């Protein structure tokens, strides 16, 4: 096998997976201590100790972990290609992700910014915003390249569509959208959302779920904000269990206006925990 391409989970969960290397190091070192005590007891009573299956298994695990760590952290062999969108929240998450990769000594090879608007006449507001963000992505990448992927008219499904998509990827410095123009944006008149008032319905916990990238964070932040506006005297707490802390980047609540509103990020820890214990812990924290 010459090359391996891995489609990873969202950034926060990916970092938790990478951090398992340190957890496994600690676990194997603890097992090694137990084995050393076993050897000492065996030698004390039998004078001689013969390595057994446990020694071989422990050494194999340590060798496999060392090989995996070397593969992940060896720059010529491995590169993490970071996907992003030309949006402020995506930029902040990408910045945190790259900082974490550096701390874990895992190299990254490039940043790919997806859904780039090419036609400024049809989406002028996004066209101008993305130009500033692309510049920020290039500054963030430093010496690493930044590639742009145009927004597609439809989801690229099938080999032909994927080949066509790959052919459209181009370096950011070859075609930067203009940032000097200004647009007179006319905001639409505000209207109340059509979803029901969850507080008046007596609901105390709303769980926003779905596939990565479908808009869970944005909708969770929007619902929390709307409930805080409708009920400024209520205690509204918007909680994230995403290790990427995207909700914190999305939500800035003026506490002087809505003293009962709060945004809390509680990342899931990379350890085993019973689901019911986790639910009880969250419930105690929320209520």
Short mmCIF file of N, CA, C and O in Angstrom, two decimals, residues 46-125:
data_model
loop_
_atom_site.label_atom_id
_atom_site.label_comp_id
_atom_site.label_asym_id
_atom_site.label_seq_id
_atom_site.Cartn_x
_atom_site.Cartn_y
_atom_site.Cartn_z
N UNK A 46 11.31 -18.00 42.79
CA UNK A 46 11.84 -19.03 41.88
C UNK A 46 13.28 -18.77 41.46
O UNK A 46 13.84 -19.54 40.68
N UNK A 47 13.85 -17.65 41.94
CA UNK A 47 15.23 -17.25 41.63
C UNK A 47 15.39 -16.83 40.17
O UNK A 47 16.06 -15.85 39.85
N UNK A 48 14.73 -17.53 39.27
CA UNK A 48 14.87 -17.25 37.84
C UNK A 48 13.51 -16.86 37.26
O UNK A 48 12.49 -17.41 37.63
N UNK A 49 13.54 -15.90 36.33
CA UNK A 49 12.29 -15.48 35.67
C UNK A 49 12.42 -15.71 34.17
O UNK A 49 13.41 -15.31 33.54
N UNK A 50 11.42 -16.33 33.60
CA UNK A 50 11.38 -16.56 32.15
C UNK A 50 10.28 -15.70 31.54
O UNK A 50 9.13 -15.78 31.97
N UNK A 51 10.62 -14.84 30.58
CA UNK A 51 9.59 -13.99 29.95
C UNK A 51 8.44 -14.84 29.41
O UNK A 51 8.65 -15.92 28.84
N UNK A 52 7.21 -14.35 29.63
CA UNK A 52 6.04 -15.11 29.22
C UNK A 52 5.26 -14.34 28.15
O UNK A 52 5.74 -13.35 27.59
N UNK A 53 4.04 -14.81 27.88
CA UNK A 53 3.21 -14.21 26.83
C UNK A 53 2.85 -12.77 27.14
O UNK A 53 2.73 -11.94 26.23
N UNK A 54 2.68 -12.45 28.42
CA UNK A 54 2.34 -11.08 28.81
C UNK A 54 3.46 -10.12 28.44
O UNK A 54 3.21 -9.00 27.97
N UNK A 55 4.71 -10.52 28.66
CA UNK A 55 5.84 -9.66 28.28
C UNK A 55 5.86 -9.42 26.77
O UNK A 55 6.07 -8.28 26.32
N UNK A 56 5.62 -10.46 26.01
CA UNK A 56 5.63 -10.32 24.55
C UNK A 56 4.50 -9.42 24.07
O UNK A 56 4.70 -8.56 23.20
N UNK A 57 3.30 -9.62 24.63
CA UNK A 57 2.15 -8.80 24.23
C UNK A 57 2.38 -7.33 24.57
O UNK A 57 2.10 -6.44 23.75
N UNK A 58 2.90 -7.07 25.76
CA UNK A 58 3.16 -5.70 26.19
C UNK A 58 4.19 -5.02 25.29
O UNK A 58 4.02 -3.86 24.89
N UNK A 59 5.23 -5.75 24.96
CA UNK A 59 6.26 -5.18 24.08
C UNK A 59 5.72 -4.93 22.68
O UNK A 59 6.03 -3.90 22.06
N UNK A 60 4.88 -5.83 22.17
CA UNK A 60 4.27 -5.62 20.85
C UNK A 60 3.40 -4.38 20.83
O UNK A 60 3.41 -3.61 19.85
N UNK A 61 2.62 -4.19 21.89
CA UNK A 61 1.76 -3.01 21.97
C UNK A 61 2.59 -1.73 22.00
O UNK A 61 2.25 -0.74 21.33
N UNK A 62 3.67 -1.74 22.76
CA UNK A 62 4.53 -0.56 22.84
C UNK A 62 5.20 -0.29 21.49
O UNK A 62 5.32 0.88 21.07
N UNK A 63 5.60 -1.34 20.79
CA UNK A 63 6.22 -1.16 19.47
C UNK A 63 5.20 -0.61 18.46
O UNK A 63 5.53 0.28 17.66
N UNK A 64 3.97 -1.12 18.50
CA UNK A 64 2.94 -0.64 17.58
C UNK A 64 2.58 0.81 17.85
O UNK A 64 2.38 1.60 16.92
N UNK A 65 2.51 1.19 19.13
CA UNK A 65 2.21 2.58 19.47
C UNK A 65 3.34 3.50 19.02
O UNK A 65 3.09 4.57 18.47
N UNK A 66 4.58 3.07 19.23
CA UNK A 66 5.72 3.88 18.79
C UNK A 66 5.73 4.04 17.27
O UNK A 66 6.02 5.12 16.75
N UNK A 67 5.39 2.97 16.55
CA UNK A 67 5.35 3.04 15.09
C UNK A 67 4.24 3.97 14.62
O UNK A 67 4.42 4.76 13.68
N UNK A 68 3.08 3.89 15.27
CA UNK A 68 1.97 4.77 14.90
C UNK A 68 2.29 6.22 15.19
O UNK A 68 1.98 7.11 14.38
N UNK A 69 2.91 6.49 16.34
CA UNK A 69 3.29 7.86 16.67
C UNK A 69 4.31 8.40 15.67
O UNK A 69 4.22 9.56 15.24
N UNK A 70 5.28 7.55 15.32
CA UNK A 70 6.29 7.97 14.35
C UNK A 70 5.66 8.30 13.01
O UNK A 70 6.02 9.29 12.36
N UNK A 71 4.69 7.49 12.57
CA UNK A 71 4.04 7.73 11.29
C UNK A 71 3.26 9.04 11.30
O UNK A 71 3.30 9.80 10.34
N UNK A 72 2.56 9.33 12.41
CA UNK A 72 1.77 10.55 12.50
C UNK A 72 2.64 11.80 12.60
O UNK A 72 2.28 12.85 12.08
N UNK A 73 3.77 11.68 13.27
CA UNK A 73 4.57 12.87 13.56
C UNK A 73 5.75 13.04 12.61
O UNK A 73 6.47 14.03 12.70
N UNK A 74 5.93 12.09 11.69
CA UNK A 74 7.05 12.18 10.75
C UNK A 74 6.63 13.01 9.54
O UNK A 74 5.81 12.58 8.72
N UNK A 75 7.19 14.20 9.42
CA UNK A 75 6.75 15.15 8.40
C UNK A 75 6.84 14.63 6.96
O UNK A 75 5.91 14.83 6.19
N UNK A 76 7.92 13.95 6.54
CA UNK A 76 7.97 13.50 5.14
C UNK A 76 6.89 12.47 4.80
O UNK A 76 6.52 12.33 3.64
N UNK A 77 6.41 11.75 5.80
CA UNK A 77 5.47 10.67 5.53
C UNK A 77 4.01 11.08 5.68
O UNK A 77 3.13 10.50 5.05
N UNK A 78 3.74 12.04 6.54
CA UNK A 78 2.36 12.35 6.91
C UNK A 78 2.10 13.85 6.82
O UNK A 78 2.98 14.65 7.16
N UNK A 79 0.94 14.22 6.37
CA UNK A 79 0.53 15.62 6.35
C UNK A 79 -0.98 15.69 6.56
O UNK A 79 -1.72 14.94 5.94
N UNK A 80 -1.38 16.56 7.45
CA UNK A 80 -2.80 16.77 7.71
C UNK A 80 -3.28 17.92 6.83
O UNK A 80 -2.79 19.04 6.94
N UNK A 81 -4.19 17.63 5.94
CA UNK A 81 -4.77 18.65 5.07
C UNK A 81 -6.05 19.16 5.73
O UNK A 81 -6.99 18.40 5.95
N UNK A 82 -6.08 20.44 6.04
CA UNK A 82 -7.16 21.01 6.84
C UNK A 82 -8.18 21.67 5.94
O UNK A 82 -7.85 22.55 5.14
N UNK A 83 -9.44 21.23 6.06
CA UNK A 83 -10.54 21.81 5.29
C UNK A 83 -11.19 22.93 6.08
O UNK A 83 -11.32 22.86 7.30
N UNK A 84 -11.60 23.98 5.37
CA UNK A 84 -12.24 25.13 6.01
C UNK A 84 -13.24 25.75 5.05
O UNK A 84 -13.30 25.40 3.86
N UNK A 85 -14.04 26.66 5.58
CA UNK A 85 -14.97 27.45 4.79
C UNK A 85 -14.60 28.92 4.93
O UNK A 85 -14.04 29.33 5.95
N UNK A 86 -14.92 29.76 3.93
CA UNK A 86 -14.60 31.19 4.03
C UNK A 86 -15.61 31.90 4.94
O UNK A 86 -16.34 32.80 4.51
N UNK A 87 -15.62 31.49 6.20
CA UNK A 87 -16.53 32.05 7.20
C UNK A 87 -15.74 32.34 8.47
O UNK A 87 -14.79 31.61 8.80
N UNK A 88 -16.10 33.39 9.21
CA UNK A 88 -15.33 33.76 10.41
C UNK A 88 -15.22 32.62 11.43
O UNK A 88 -14.14 32.39 11.98
N UNK A 89 -16.31 31.90 11.71
CA UNK A 89 -16.26 30.84 12.70
C UNK A 89 -15.34 29.70 12.23
O UNK A 89 -14.59 29.14 13.03
N UNK A 90 -15.39 29.38 10.96
CA UNK A 90 -14.52 28.33 10.42
C UNK A 90 -13.06 28.74 10.52
O UNK A 90 -12.18 27.91 10.81
N UNK A 91 -12.76 30.01 10.30
CA UNK A 91 -11.39 30.48 10.43
C UNK A 91 -10.89 30.33 11.86
O UNK A 91 -9.77 29.86 12.10
N UNK A 92 -11.73 30.71 12.85
CA UNK A 92 -11.32 30.59 14.24
C UNK A 92 -11.08 29.14 14.63
O UNK A 92 -10.13 28.81 15.34
N UNK A 93 -11.95 28.24 14.16
CA UNK A 93 -11.79 26.83 14.47
C UNK A 93 -10.53 26.27 13.81
O UNK A 93 -9.81 25.45 14.41
N UNK A 94 -10.24 26.70 12.59
CA UNK A 94 -9.04 26.25 11.90
C UNK A 94 -7.79 26.72 12.64
O UNK A 94 -6.82 25.96 12.78
N UNK A 95 -7.82 27.95 13.13
CA UNK A 95 -6.67 28.47 13.87
C UNK A 95 -6.41 27.64 15.13
O UNK A 95 -5.27 27.27 15.42
N UNK A 96 -7.48 27.33 15.87
CA UNK A 96 -7.31 26.51 17.07
C UNK A 96 -6.84 25.09 16.71
O UNK A 96 -6.03 24.50 17.42
N UNK A 97 -7.36 24.56 15.62
CA UNK A 97 -6.99 23.21 15.20
C UNK A 97 -5.50 23.14 14.86
O UNK A 97 -4.80 22.21 15.26
N UNK A 98 -4.99 24.14 14.13
CA UNK A 98 -3.58 24.15 13.77
C UNK A 98 -2.69 24.31 15.00
O UNK A 98 -1.62 23.70 15.09
N UNK A 99 -3.12 25.13 15.95
CA UNK A 99 -2.37 25.27 17.21
C UNK A 99 -2.28 23.93 17.94
O UNK A 99 -1.23 23.56 18.48
N UNK A 100 -3.39 23.20 17.96
CA UNK A 100 -3.41 21.91 18.63
C UNK A 100 -2.54 20.90 17.91
O UNK A 100 -1.84 20.10 18.55
N UNK A 101 -2.56 20.91 16.58
CA UNK A 101 -1.70 20.00 15.82
C UNK A 101 -0.22 20.28 16.11
O UNK A 101 0.58 19.35 16.25
N UNK A 102 0.12 21.55 16.25
CA UNK A 102 1.51 21.90 16.55
C UNK A 102 1.91 21.37 17.93
O UNK A 102 3.01 20.85 18.11
N UNK A 103 0.99 21.49 18.91
CA UNK A 103 1.28 20.98 20.25
C UNK A 103 1.44 19.46 20.25
O UNK A 103 2.22 18.91 21.03
N UNK A 104 0.70 18.78 19.37
CA UNK A 104 0.78 17.33 19.27
C UNK A 104 1.92 16.87 18.36
O UNK A 104 2.11 15.67 18.18
N UNK A 105 2.63 17.84 17.76
CA UNK A 105 3.75 17.57 16.86
C UNK A 105 3.30 16.78 15.62
O UNK A 105 4.04 15.94 15.09
N UNK A 106 2.08 17.07 15.18
CA UNK A 106 1.56 16.44 13.96
C UNK A 106 1.60 17.49 12.84
O UNK A 106 0.96 18.54 12.95
N UNK A 107 2.35 17.26 11.78
CA UNK A 107 2.49 18.27 10.73
C UNK A 107 1.25 18.39 9.87
O UNK A 107 0.48 17.44 9.71
N UNK A 108 1.03 19.58 9.35
CA UNK A 108 -0.04 19.76 8.38
C UNK A 108 0.57 20.24 7.07
O UNK A 108 1.62 20.88 7.05
N UNK A 109 -0.09 19.89 5.97
CA UNK A 109 0.48 20.17 4.67
C UNK A 109 -0.10 21.36 3.94
O UNK A 109 0.60 22.03 3.18
N UNK A 110 -1.40 21.63 4.15
CA UNK A 110 -2.05 22.72 3.43
C UNK A 110 -3.42 22.99 4.03
O UNK A 110 -3.96 22.17 4.78
N UNK A 111 -3.97 24.15 3.68
CA UNK A 111 -5.34 24.49 4.04
C UNK A 111 -6.16 24.56 2.75
O UNK A 111 -5.75 25.20 1.77
N UNK A 112 -7.29 23.87 2.74
CA UNK A 112 -8.22 23.92 1.61
C UNK A 112 -9.46 24.69 2.05
O UNK A 112 -10.12 24.30 3.02
N UNK A 113 -9.76 25.78 1.35
CA UNK A 113 -10.94 26.58 1.66
C UNK A 113 -12.01 26.27 0.63
O UNK A 113 -11.84 26.55 -0.56
N UNK A 114 -13.11 25.71 1.08
CA UNK A 114 -14.17 25.21 0.20
C UNK A 114 -15.27 26.26 0.02
O UNK A 114 -15.38 27.21 0.77
N UNK A 115 -16.10 26.03 -1.01
CA UNK A 115 -17.30 26.83 -1.30
C UNK A 115 -16.95 28.30 -1.56
O UNK A 115 -17.57 29.21 -1.03
N UNK A 116 -15.95 28.52 -2.41
CA UNK A 116 -15.56 29.87 -2.80
C UNK A 116 -16.51 30.39 -3.88
O UNK A 116 -16.75 29.72 -4.89
N UNK A 117 -17.04 31.57 -3.66
CA UNK A 117 -17.94 32.20 -4.65
C UNK A 117 -17.08 32.83 -5.75
O UNK A 117 -16.19 33.65 -5.47
N UNK A 118 -17.32 32.44 -6.98
CA UNK A 118 -16.57 32.97 -8.12
C UNK A 118 -17.27 34.16 -8.75
O UNK A 118 -16.65 35.15 -9.13
N UNK A 119 -18.59 34.11 -8.82
CA UNK A 119 -19.37 35.16 -9.48
C UNK A 119 -19.78 36.21 -8.44
O UNK A 119 -20.70 36.01 -7.66
N UNK A 120 -19.09 37.34 -8.45
CA UNK A 120 -19.37 38.38 -7.46
C UNK A 120 -20.70 39.10 -7.74
O UNK A 120 -21.25 39.73 -6.85
N UNK A 121 -21.20 39.01 -8.96
CA UNK A 121 -22.46 39.69 -9.29
C UNK A 121 -23.66 39.01 -8.64
O UNK A 121 -24.64 39.66 -8.30
N UNK A 122 -23.57 37.68 -8.46
CA UNK A 122 -24.70 36.96 -7.88
C UNK A 122 -24.64 36.93 -6.35
O UNK A 122 -25.67 36.93 -5.69
N UNK A 123 -23.45 36.87 -5.77
CA UNK A 123 -23.28 36.82 -4.32
C UNK A 123 -22.22 37.83 -3.90
O UNK A 123 -21.18 37.48 -3.35
N UNK A 124 -22.51 39.11 -4.12
CA UNK A 124 -21.51 40.14 -3.87
C UNK A 124 -21.08 40.25 -2.43
O UNK A 124 -19.91 40.49 -2.13
N UNK A 125 -22.04 40.06 -1.48
CA UNK A 125 -21.69 40.18 -0.07
C UNK A 125 -20.72 39.09 0.36
O UNK A 125 -19.70 39.35 1.01
#
